Coordinates of C-alpha atoms in Angstrom, one line a residue:
X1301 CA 7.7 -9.3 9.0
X1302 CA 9.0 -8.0 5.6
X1303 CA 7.6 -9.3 2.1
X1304 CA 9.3 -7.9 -0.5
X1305 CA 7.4 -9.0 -4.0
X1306 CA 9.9 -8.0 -6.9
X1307 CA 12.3 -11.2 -5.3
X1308 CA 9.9 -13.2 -7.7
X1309 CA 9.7 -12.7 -11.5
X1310 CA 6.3 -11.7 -12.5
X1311 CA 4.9 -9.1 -14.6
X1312 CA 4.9 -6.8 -11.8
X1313 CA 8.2 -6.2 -12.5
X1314 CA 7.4 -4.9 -15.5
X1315 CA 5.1 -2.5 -14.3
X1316 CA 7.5 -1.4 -11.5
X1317 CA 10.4 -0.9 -14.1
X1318 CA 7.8 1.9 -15.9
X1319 CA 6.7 3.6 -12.9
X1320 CA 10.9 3.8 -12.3
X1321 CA 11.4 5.3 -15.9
X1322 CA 11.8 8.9 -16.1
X1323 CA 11.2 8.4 -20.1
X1324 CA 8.0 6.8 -19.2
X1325 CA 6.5 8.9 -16.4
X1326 CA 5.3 11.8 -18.2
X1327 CA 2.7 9.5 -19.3
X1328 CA 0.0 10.0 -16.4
X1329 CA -2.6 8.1 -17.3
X1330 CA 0.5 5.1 -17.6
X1331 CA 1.5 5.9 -14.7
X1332 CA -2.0 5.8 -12.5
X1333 CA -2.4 2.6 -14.4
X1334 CA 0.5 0.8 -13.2
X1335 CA 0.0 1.4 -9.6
X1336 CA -3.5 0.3 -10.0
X1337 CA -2.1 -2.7 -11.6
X1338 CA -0.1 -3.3 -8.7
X1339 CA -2.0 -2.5 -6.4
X1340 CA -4.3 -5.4 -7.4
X1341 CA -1.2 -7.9 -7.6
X1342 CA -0.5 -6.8 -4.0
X1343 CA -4.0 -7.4 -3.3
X1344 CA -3.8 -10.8 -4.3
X1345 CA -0.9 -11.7 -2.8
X1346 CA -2.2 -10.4 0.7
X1347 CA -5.3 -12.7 0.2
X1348 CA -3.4 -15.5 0.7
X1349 CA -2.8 -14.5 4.0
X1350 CA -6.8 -14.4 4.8
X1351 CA -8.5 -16.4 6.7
X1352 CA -11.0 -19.0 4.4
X1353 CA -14.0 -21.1 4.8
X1354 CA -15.6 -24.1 2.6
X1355 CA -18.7 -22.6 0.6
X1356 CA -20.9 -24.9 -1.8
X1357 CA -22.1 -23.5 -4.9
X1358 CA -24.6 -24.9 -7.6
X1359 CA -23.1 -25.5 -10.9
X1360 CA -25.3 -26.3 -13.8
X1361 CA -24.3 -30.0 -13.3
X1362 CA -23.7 -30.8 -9.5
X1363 CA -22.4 -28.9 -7.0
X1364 CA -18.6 -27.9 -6.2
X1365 CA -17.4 -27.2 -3.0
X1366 CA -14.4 -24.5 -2.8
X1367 CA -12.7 -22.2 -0.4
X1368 CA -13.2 -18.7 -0.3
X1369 CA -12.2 -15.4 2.2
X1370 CA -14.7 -15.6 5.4
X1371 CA -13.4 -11.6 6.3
X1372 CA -13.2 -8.9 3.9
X1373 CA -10.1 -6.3 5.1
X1374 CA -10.8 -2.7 6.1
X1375 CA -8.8 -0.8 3.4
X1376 CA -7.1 3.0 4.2
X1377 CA -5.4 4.8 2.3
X1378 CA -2.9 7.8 2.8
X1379 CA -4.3 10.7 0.2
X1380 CA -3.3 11.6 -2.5
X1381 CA -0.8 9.7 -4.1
X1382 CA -2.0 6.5 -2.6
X1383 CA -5.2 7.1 -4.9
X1384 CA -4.7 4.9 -7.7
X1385 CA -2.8 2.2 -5.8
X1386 CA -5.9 2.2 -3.9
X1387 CA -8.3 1.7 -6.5
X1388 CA -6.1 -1.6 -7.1
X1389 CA -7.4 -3.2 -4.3
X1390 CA -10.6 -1.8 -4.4
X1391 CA -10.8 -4.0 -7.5
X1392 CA -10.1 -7.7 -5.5
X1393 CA -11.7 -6.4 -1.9
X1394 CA -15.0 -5.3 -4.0
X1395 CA -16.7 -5.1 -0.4
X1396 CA -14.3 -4.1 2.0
X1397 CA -14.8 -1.0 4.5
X1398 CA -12.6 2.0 3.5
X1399 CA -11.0 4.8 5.3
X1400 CA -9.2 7.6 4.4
X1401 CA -6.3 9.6 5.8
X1402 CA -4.8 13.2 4.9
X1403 CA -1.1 13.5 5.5
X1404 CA 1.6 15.8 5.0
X1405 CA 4.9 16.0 5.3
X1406 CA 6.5 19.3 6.9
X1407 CA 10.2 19.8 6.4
X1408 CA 12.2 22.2 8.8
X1409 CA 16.0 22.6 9.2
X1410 CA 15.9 19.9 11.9
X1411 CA 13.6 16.8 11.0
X1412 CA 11.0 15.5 8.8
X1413 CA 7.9 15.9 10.5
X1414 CA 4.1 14.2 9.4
X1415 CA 1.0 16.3 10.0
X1416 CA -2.3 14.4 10.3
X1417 CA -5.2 16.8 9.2
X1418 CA -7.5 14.3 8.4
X1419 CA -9.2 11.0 9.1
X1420 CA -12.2 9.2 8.3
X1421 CA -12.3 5.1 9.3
X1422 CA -14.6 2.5 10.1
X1423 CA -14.5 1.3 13.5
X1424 CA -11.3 -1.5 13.6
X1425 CA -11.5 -3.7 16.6
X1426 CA -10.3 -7.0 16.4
X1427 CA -10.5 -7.0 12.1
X1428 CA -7.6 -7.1 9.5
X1429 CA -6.2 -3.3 7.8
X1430 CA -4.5 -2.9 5.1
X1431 CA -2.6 0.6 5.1
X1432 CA -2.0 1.9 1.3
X1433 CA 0.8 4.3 0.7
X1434 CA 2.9 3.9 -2.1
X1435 CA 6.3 5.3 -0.6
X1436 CA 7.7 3.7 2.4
X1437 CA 10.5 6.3 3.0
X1438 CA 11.0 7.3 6.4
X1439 CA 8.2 5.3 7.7
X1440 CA 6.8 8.2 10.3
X1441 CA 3.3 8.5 8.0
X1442 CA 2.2 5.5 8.5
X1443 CA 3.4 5.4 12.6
X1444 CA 1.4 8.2 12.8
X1445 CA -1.4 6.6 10.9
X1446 CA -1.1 3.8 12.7
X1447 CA -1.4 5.9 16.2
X1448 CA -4.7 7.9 14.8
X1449 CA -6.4 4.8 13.8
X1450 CA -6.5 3.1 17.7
X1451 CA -8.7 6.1 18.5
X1452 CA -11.4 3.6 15.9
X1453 CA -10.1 0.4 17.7
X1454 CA -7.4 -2.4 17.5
X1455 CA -7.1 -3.8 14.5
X1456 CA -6.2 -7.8 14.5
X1457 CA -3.4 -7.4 12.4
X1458 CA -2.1 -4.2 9.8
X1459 CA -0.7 -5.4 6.3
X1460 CA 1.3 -2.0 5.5
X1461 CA 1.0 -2.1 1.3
X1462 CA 3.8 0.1 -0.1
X1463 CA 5.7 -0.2 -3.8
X1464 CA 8.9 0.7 -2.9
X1465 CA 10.4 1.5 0.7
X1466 CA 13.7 2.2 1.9
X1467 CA 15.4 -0.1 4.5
X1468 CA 15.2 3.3 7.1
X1469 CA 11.5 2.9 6.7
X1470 CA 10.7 -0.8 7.5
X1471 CA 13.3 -0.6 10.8
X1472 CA 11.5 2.7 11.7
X1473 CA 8.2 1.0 11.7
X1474 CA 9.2 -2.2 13.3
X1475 CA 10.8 0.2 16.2
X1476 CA 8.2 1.9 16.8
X1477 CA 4.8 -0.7 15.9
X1478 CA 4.0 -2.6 18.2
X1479 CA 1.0 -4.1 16.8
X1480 CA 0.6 -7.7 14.6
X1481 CA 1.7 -6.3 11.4
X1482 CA 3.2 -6.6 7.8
X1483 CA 5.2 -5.0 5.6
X1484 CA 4.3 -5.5 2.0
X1485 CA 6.3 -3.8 -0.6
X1486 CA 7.4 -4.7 -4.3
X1487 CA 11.1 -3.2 -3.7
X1488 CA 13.0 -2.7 -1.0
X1489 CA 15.7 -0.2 -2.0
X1490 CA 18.6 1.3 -1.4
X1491 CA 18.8 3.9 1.1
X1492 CA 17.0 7.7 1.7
X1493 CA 19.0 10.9 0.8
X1494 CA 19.9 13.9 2.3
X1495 CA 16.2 15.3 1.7
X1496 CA 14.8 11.7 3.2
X1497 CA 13.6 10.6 -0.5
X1498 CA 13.9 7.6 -1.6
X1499 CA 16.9 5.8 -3.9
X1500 CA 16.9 4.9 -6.5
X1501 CA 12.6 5.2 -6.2
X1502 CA 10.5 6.9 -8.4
X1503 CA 10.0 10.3 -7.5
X1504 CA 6.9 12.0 -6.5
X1505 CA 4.5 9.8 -6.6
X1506 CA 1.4 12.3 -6.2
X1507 CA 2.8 15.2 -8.8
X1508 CA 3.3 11.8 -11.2
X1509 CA -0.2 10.8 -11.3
X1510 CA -1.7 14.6 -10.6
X1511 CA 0.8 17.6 -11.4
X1512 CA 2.9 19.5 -9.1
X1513 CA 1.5 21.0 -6.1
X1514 CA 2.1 24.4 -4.8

């Protein structure tokens, strides 16, 4: 299943129109706040998806009986530009299990390939993941993040959490997933270029919030 958040008008539009804007970017600190910002408007749309049970608290003047999550997710996220989007959904799943992934991708003349150096999870049987990357481009990071993770067990269902994917992406993952899973992004757009980038997107979204690497 495909989500795609900026169908509705909220003021995560707004935020997404910044991270776009090559005027605004240079502004880091902007910049790691908006994904943060989205991150926890993603977050809250995903909660709606969790299971809930009644609870009964004591108010000063009675009691009220309400509905709240009975499962916190496991969140993972794909280092480093999935950081600050991270720390979004940190904010709403205050005590969720985390894990953490290092991936890179290697280009050759042939093919964009994904190197997994990294990995550090809590064990995943049977409970709900959300994956946090913040570019859904050709989709193979989070196959291959997907595929490292059963080595920590089978996760009841993956909600994959991206800003903006490309439509090469999401077909990519539903080939080649298998699993209960979700696609979450706030854009699905046009297409990836020659260099497997995607367009319109953002750009980098690690050298954004960081600097360039070397």
């Amino acid at each position: 299943m495909l989500i795609v958040l900026n169908n509705q008008h909220s003021i995560a539009n707004q935020f997404l129109s910044e991270l776009r804007d090559k005027t605004v970017q240079h502004d880091r600190e902007r910049f790691r706040n908006n994904m943060q910002r989205l991150g926890e408007l993603m977050a809250y749309e995903i909660s709606k998806k969790l299971r809930y049970a009644g609870r009964t608290v004591q108010t000063p003047l009675g009691e009220s009986r309400i509905l709240v999550p009975d499962q916190q997710p496991v969140l993972i996220t794909v280092l480093r530009a999935g950081l600050p989007y991270f720390t979004g959904f940190q904010r709403y799943f205050t005590s969720s299990d985390c894990g953490f992934i290092g991936a890179a991708r290697k280009e050759n003349s042939e093919e964009i390939t994904i190197q997994l150096d990294y990995l550090a999870a809590p064990a995943l049987d049977g409970r709900l993941v959300i994956l946090v990357d913040p570019m859904l481009a050709t989709g193979k990071s989070f196959v291959k993040a997907v595929q490292a993770l059963g080595a920590h067990g089978t996760p009841a269902h993956i909600h994959v959490a991206a800003l903006v994917a490309a439509p090469e992406g999401v077909s990519y993952i539903e080939e080649k997933v298998k699993s209960p899973h979700t696609i979450w992004t706030w854009a699905l757009d046009e297409k990836l270029n020659a260099q497997s980038y995607i367009v319109p997107g953002l750009g980098d979204a690690g050298d954004l919030c960081y600097g360039e690497k070397v």
